[in-house]
Short mmCIF file of C-alpha atoms in Angstrom, two decimals:
data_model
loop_
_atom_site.label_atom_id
_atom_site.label_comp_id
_atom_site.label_asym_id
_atom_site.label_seq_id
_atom_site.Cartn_x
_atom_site.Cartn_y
_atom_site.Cartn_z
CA UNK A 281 -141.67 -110.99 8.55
CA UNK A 282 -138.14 -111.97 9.06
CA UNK A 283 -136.65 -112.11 12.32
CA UNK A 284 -134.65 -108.79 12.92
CA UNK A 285 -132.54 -109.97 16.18
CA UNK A 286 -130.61 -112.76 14.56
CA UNK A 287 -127.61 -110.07 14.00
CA UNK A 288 -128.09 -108.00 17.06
CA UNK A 289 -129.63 -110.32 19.39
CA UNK A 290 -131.49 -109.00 22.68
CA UNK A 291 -130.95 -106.91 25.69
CA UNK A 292 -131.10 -108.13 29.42
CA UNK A 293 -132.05 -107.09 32.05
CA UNK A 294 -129.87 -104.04 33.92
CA UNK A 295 -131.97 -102.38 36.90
CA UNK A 296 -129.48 -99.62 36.89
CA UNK A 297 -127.13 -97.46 35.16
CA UNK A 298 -124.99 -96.93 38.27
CA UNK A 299 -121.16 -98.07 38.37
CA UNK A 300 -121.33 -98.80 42.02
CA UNK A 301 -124.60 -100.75 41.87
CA UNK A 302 -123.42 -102.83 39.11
CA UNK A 303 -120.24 -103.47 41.07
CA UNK A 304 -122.06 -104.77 43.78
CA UNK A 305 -124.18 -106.42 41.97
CA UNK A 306 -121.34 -108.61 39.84
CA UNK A 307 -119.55 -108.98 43.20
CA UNK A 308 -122.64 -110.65 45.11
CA UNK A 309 -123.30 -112.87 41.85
CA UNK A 310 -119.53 -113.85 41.57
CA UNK A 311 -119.73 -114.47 45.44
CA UNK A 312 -122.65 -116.78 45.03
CA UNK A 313 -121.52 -118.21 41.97
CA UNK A 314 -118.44 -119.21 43.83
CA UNK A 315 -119.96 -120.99 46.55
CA UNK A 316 -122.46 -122.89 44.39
CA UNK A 317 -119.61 -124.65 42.12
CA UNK A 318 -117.48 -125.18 45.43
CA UNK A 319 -120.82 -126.62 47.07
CA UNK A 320 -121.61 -128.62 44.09
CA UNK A 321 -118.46 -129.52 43.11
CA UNK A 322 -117.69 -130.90 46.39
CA UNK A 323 -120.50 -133.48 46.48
CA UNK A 324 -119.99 -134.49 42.77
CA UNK A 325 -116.25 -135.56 44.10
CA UNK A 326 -117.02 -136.79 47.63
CA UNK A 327 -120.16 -139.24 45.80
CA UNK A 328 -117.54 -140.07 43.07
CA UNK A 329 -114.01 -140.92 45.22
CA UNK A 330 -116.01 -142.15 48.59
CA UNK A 331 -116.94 -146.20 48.08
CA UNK A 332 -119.31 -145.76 50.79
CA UNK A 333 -121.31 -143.12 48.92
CA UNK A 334 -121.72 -145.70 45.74
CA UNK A 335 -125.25 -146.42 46.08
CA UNK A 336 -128.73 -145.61 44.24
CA UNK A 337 -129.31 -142.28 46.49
CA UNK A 338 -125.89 -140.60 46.24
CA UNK A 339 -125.84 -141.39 42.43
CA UNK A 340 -128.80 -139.52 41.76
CA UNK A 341 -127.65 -136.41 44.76
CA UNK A 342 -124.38 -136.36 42.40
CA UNK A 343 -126.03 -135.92 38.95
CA UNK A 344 -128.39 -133.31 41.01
CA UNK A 345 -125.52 -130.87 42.35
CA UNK A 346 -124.22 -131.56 38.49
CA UNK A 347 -127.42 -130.74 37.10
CA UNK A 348 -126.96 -127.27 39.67
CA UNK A 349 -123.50 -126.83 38.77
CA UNK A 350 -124.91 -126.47 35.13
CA UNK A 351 -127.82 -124.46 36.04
CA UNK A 352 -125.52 -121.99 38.10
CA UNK A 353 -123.17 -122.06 35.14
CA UNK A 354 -125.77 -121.42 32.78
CA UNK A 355 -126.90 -117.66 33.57
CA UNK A 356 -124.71 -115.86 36.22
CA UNK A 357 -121.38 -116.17 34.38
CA UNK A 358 -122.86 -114.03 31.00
CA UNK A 359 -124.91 -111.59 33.75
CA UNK A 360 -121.32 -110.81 35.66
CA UNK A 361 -119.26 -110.21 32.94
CA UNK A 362 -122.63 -108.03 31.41
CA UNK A 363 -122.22 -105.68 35.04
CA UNK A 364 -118.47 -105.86 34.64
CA UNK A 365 -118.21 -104.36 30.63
CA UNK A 366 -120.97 -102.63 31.13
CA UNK A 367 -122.96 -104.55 28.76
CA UNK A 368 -126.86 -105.39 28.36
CA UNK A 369 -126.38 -107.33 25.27
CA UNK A 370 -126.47 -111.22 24.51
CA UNK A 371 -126.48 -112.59 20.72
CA UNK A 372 -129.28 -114.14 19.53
CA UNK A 373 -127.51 -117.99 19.45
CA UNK A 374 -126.28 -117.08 22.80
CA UNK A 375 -129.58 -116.80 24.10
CA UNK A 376 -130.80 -119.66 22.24
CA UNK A 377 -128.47 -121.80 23.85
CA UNK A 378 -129.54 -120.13 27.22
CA UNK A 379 -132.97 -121.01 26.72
CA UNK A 380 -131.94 -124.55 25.46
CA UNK A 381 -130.23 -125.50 28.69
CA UNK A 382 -133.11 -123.32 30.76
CA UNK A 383 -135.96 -125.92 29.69
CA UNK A 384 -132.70 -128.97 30.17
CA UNK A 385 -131.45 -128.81 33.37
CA UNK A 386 -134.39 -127.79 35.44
CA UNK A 387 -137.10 -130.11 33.59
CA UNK A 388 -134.12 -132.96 34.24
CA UNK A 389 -134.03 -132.00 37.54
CA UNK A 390 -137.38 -132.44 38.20
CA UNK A 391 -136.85 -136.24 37.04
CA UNK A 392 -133.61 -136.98 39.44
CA UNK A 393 -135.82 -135.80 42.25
CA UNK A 394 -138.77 -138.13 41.09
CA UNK A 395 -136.48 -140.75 41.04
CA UNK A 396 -134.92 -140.22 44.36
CA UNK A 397 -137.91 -140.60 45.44
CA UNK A 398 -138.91 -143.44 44.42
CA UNK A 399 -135.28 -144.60 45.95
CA UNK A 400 -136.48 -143.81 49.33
CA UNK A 401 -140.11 -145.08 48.59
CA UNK A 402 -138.06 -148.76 47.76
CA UNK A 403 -135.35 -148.18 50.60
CA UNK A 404 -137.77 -147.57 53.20
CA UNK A 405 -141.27 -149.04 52.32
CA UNK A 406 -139.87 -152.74 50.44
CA UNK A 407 -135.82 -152.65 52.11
CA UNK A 408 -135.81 -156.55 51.31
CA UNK A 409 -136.39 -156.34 47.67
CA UNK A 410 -134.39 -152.82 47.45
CA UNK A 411 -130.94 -153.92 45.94
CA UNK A 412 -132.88 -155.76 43.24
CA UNK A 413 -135.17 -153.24 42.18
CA UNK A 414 -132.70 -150.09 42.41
CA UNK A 415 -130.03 -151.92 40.77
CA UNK A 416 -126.84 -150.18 38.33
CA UNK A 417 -129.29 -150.97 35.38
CA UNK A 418 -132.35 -149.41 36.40
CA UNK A 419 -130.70 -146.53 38.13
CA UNK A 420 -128.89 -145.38 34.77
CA UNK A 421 -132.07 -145.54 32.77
CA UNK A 422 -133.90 -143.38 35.41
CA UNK A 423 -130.84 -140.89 35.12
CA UNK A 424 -130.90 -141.28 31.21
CA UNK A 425 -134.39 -141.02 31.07
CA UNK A 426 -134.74 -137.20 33.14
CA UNK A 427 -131.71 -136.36 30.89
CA UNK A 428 -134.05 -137.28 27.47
CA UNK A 429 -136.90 -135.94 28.58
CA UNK A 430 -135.44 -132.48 29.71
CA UNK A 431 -133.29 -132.67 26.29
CA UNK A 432 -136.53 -133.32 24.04
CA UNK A 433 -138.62 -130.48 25.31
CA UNK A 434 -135.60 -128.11 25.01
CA UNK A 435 -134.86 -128.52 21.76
CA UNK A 436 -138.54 -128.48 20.70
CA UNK A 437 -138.36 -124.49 22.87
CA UNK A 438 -135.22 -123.55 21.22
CA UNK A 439 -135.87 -124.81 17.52
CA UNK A 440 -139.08 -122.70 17.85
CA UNK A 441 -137.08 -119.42 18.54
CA UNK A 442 -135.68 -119.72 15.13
CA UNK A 443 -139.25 -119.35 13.45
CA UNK A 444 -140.45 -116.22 15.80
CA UNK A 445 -140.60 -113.29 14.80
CA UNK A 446 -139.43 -109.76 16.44
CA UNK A 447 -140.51 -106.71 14.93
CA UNK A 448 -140.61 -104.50 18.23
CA UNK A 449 -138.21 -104.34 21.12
CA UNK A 450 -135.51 -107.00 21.77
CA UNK A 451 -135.40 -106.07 25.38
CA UNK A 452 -135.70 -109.09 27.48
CA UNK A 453 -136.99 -107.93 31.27
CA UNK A 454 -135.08 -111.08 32.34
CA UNK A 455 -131.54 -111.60 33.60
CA UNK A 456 -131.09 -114.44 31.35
CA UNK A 457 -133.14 -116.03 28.13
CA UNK A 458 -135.83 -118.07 29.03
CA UNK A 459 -139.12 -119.32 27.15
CA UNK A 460 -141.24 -116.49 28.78
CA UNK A 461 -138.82 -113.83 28.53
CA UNK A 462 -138.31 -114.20 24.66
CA UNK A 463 -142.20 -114.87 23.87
CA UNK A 464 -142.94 -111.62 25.57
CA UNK A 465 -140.95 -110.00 22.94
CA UNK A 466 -141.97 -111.67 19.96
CA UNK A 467 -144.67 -110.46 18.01
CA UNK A 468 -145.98 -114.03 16.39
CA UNK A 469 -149.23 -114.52 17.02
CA UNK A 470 -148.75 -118.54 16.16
CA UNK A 471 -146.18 -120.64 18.05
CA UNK A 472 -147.60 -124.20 17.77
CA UNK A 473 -144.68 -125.87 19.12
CA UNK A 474 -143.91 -123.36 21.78
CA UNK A 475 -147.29 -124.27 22.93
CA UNK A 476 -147.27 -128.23 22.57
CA UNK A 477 -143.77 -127.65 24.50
CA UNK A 478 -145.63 -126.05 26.91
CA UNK A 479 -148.18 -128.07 27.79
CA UNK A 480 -146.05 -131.28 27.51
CA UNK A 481 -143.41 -129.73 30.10
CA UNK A 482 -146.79 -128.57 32.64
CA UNK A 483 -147.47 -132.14 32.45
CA UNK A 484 -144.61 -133.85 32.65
CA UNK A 485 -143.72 -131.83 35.88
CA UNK A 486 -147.07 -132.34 37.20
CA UNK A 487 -146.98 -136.01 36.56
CA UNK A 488 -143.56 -136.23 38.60
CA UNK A 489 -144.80 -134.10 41.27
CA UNK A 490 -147.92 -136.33 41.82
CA UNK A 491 -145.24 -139.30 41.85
CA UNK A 492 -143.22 -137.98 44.53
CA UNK A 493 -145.95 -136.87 46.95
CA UNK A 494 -147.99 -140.54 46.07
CA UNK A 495 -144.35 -141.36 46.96
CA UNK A 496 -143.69 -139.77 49.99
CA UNK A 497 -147.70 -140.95 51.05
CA UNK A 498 -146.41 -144.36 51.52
CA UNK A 499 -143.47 -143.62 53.07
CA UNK A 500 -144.80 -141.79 56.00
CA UNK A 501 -147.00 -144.44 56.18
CA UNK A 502 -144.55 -147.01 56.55
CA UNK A 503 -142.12 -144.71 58.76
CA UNK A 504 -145.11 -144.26 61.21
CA UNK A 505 -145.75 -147.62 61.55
CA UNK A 506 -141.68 -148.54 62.81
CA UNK A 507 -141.63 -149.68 66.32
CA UNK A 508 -138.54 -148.05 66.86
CA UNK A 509 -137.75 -144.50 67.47
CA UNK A 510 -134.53 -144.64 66.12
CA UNK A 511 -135.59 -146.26 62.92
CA UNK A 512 -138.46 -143.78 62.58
CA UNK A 513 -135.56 -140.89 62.94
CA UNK A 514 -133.02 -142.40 61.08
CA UNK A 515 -135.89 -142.79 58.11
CA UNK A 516 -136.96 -139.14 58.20
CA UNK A 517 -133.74 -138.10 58.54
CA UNK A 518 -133.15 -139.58 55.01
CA UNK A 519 -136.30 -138.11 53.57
CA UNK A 520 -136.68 -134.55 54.84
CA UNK A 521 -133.66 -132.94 52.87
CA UNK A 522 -135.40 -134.28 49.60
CA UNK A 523 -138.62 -133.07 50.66
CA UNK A 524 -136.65 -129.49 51.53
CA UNK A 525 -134.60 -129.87 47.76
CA UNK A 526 -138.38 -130.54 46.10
CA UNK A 527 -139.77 -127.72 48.24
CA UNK A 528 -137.41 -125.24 47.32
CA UNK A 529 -137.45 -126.34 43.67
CA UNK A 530 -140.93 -126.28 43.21
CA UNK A 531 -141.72 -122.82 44.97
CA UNK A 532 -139.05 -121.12 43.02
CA UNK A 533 -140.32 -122.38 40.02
CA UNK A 534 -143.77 -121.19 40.51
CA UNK A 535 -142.51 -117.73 41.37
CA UNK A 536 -140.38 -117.46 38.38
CA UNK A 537 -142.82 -118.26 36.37
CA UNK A 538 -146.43 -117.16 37.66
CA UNK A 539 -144.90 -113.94 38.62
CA UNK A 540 -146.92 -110.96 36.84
CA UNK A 541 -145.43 -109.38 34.16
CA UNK A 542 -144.23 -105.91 33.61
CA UNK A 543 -143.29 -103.52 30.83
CA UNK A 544 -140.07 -102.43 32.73
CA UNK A 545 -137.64 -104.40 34.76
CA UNK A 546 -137.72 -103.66 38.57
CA UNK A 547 -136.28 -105.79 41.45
CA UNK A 548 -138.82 -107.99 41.20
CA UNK A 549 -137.88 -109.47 38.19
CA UNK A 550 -134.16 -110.00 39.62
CA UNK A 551 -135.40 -111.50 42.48
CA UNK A 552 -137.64 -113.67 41.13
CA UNK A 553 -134.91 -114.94 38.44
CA UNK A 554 -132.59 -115.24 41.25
CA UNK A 555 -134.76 -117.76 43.16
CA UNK A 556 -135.61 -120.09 40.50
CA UNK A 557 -131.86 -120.20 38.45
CA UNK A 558 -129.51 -119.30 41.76
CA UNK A 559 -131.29 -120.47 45.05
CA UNK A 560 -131.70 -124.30 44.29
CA UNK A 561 -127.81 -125.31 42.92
CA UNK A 562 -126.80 -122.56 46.05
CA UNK A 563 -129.57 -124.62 48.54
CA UNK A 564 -129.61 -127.73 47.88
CA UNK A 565 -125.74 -128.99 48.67
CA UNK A 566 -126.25 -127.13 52.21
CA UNK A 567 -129.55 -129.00 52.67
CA UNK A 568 -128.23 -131.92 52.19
CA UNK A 569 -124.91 -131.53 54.20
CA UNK A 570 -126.58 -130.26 57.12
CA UNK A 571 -128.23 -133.59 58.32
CA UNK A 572 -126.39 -136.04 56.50
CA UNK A 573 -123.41 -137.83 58.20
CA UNK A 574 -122.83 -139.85 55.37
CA UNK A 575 -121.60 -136.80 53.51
CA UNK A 576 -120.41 -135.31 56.82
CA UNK A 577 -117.75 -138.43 57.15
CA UNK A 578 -116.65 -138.34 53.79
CA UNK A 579 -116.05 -134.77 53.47
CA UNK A 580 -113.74 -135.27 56.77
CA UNK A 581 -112.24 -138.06 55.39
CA UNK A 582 -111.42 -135.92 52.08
CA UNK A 583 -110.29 -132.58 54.34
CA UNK A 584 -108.11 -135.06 56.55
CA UNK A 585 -106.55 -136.82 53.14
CA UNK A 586 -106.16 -132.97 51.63
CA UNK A 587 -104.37 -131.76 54.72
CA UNK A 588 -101.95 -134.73 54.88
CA UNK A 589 -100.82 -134.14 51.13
CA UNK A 590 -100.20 -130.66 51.98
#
C-alpha cells in the first residue's frame, strides 16, 4: 500500500479547541523556550570566551547546553506557532526531520554525559595522569563519537518512515514526531529496521548508563577515602550536578517513553512530552549554575564586561 501522508502529512497533538487555552499555552512554551536558549546560550558563550573554562569538563557542559539548545529548538518552535495559527498540522518531511533530530540529540546526549563522566572518574580517581589521558585529541573523538552514534541510529529511524505505511489516521497523540508517536499510526506490520534501531539505541543507552554508574562507583570510592573535608566537598561538589543532569535525563526519558498509550490525547501526553524534550535543556544550565563558581565567576566577569560597554 502506498503511503497516503506524504502530501498531507500528520496531525499533532492539540488538547483543546479553546482560543484562550491555546494562548496560554503558546505563551508558557514561548516563555520556556526563551529561558532555555538564554540559559543555554549563556554557557555555550561563557565556556567559549572564558580561558579558565577551556578544559575537558566545560567542553563537554558546552556541547551539552548545545545539544539542549537543539533539542529545545527542535519541537516547541513548530508547537507555538501550531497554538498561534491555529494549526494541528506538520508535513510529512517536517516530521521526518523531527524524528531525525529526536533519536540525534538525545541519544548524543546520552554519550556527552558518559563521557563527562568518565572526565570526573580520571579528574578525581587518577588526577596525576589526568591531562594525559583527557587530552584535546581524545576529548574531540569522545564528542565526535556521541555525535556518530546519535547520527547513525537517526537516520536508520527516519529512512524507515519513508517505507511505512498509513492507511488509517495520521493523528499523532504527540506534541512533536517521534519514533513511537508515528509507529502508533502506521499500519505495517514489518519494520525491520525500526526494530534493529530499536534495540541498538536500548543498548547503546544501557551500555552508557552502566558506564557512568561503574563510573561514579569508583569515584565515591575514591572521594570517601580523601583525608580532607574540603577535598571530599570540593569533589562532590563537581560530581553531584552531573549526577542531577543524568538523573533528570534518564527519568524523563523513561516517562516519555514507558508511559501507556492512549487512543486520545489528554494532559498526560503533554506532560509527559514536556518532561523528556523541555525539562532537561530548561534544567540542566540551572543545575549546573547553582553550585558551580567556576561558571558563577565567569558569568560576573561577562555581566561586569557587558555593563562597562554599555
Amino acid at each position: 500500500m502506498k503511503n497516503q501522508t506524504f502530501l498531507s502529512g500528520f496531525s499533532l497533538l492539540r488538547l483543546t479547541d479553546s482560543m484562550v487555552l491555546l494562548g496560554l499555552q503558546a505563551a508558557l512554551f514561548s516563555l520556556v523556550y526563551l529561558l532555555s536558549t538564554l540559559e543555554n546560550l549563556t554557557i555555550v558563550l561563557l565556556t567559549v570566551l572564558d580561558r579558565h573554562l577551556h578544559t575537558p569538563m566545560y567542553f563537554f557542559l558546552r556541547h551539552l547546553s548545545f545539544l539542549d539548545l537543539c533539542l529545545v529548538s527542535t519541537t516547541l518552535p513548530k508547537s507555538i506557532l501550531n497554538s498561534i495559527t491555529l494549526s494541528d498540522s506538520i508535513s510529512f518531511l517536517g516530521c521526518v526531520c523531527q524524528l531525525f533530530l529526536m533519536v540525534l540529540l538525545p541519544e548524543s546526549e546520552v554519550g556527552i554525559l558518559t563521557a563527562m563522566s568518565y572526565d570526573r572518574y580520571v579528574a578525581i580517581c587518577h588526577p596525576l595522569h589526568y591531562e594525559a589521558v583527557m587530552n584535546k585529541r581524545f576529548c574531540v573523538r569522545l564528542m565526535a563519537l556521541s555525535w556518530l552514534s546519535g547520527g547513525a541510529l537517526g537516520t536508520l529511524y527516519s529512512a524507515e518512515t519513508f517505507f511505512l505505511n498509513f492507511c488509517g489516521s495520521n493523528r499523532i497523540h504527540q506534541f512533536f514526531c517521534d519514533v513511537p508517536a508515528i509507529l502508533e499510526v502506521s499500519c505495517s506490520e514489518e519494520h525491520a529496521a525500526m526494530n534493529v534501531g530499536v534495540a541498538l539505541g536500548v543498548l547503546s543507552s544501557f551500555s552508557c548508563l552502566v558506564c557512568i554508574l561503574v563510573s561514579y562507583v569508583f569515584i565515591f570510592s575514591t572521594v570517601l577515602k580523601m583525608p580532607s573535608r574540603e577535598s571530599r566537598s570540593k569533589s562532590f561538589s563537581t560530581c553531584v550536578p552531573h549526577l542531577m543532569v543524568v538523573g533528570t535525563f534518564v527519568l524523563t526519558g523513561i516517562a516519555a517513553y514507558l508511559k501507556p498509550t492512549s487512543s486520545e490525547p489528554n494532559l498526560l501526553d503533554l506532560v509527559c512530552s514536556m518532561m523528556y524534550s523541555v525539562t532537561p535543556p530548561f534544567l540542566n544550565p540551572i543545575i549546573y549554575c547553582l553550585r558551580n563558581r567556576d561558571i558563577q565567576s565567569a558569568l560576573r566577569k561577562f555581566l561586569r564586561k557587558a555593563k562597562g560597554f554599555l
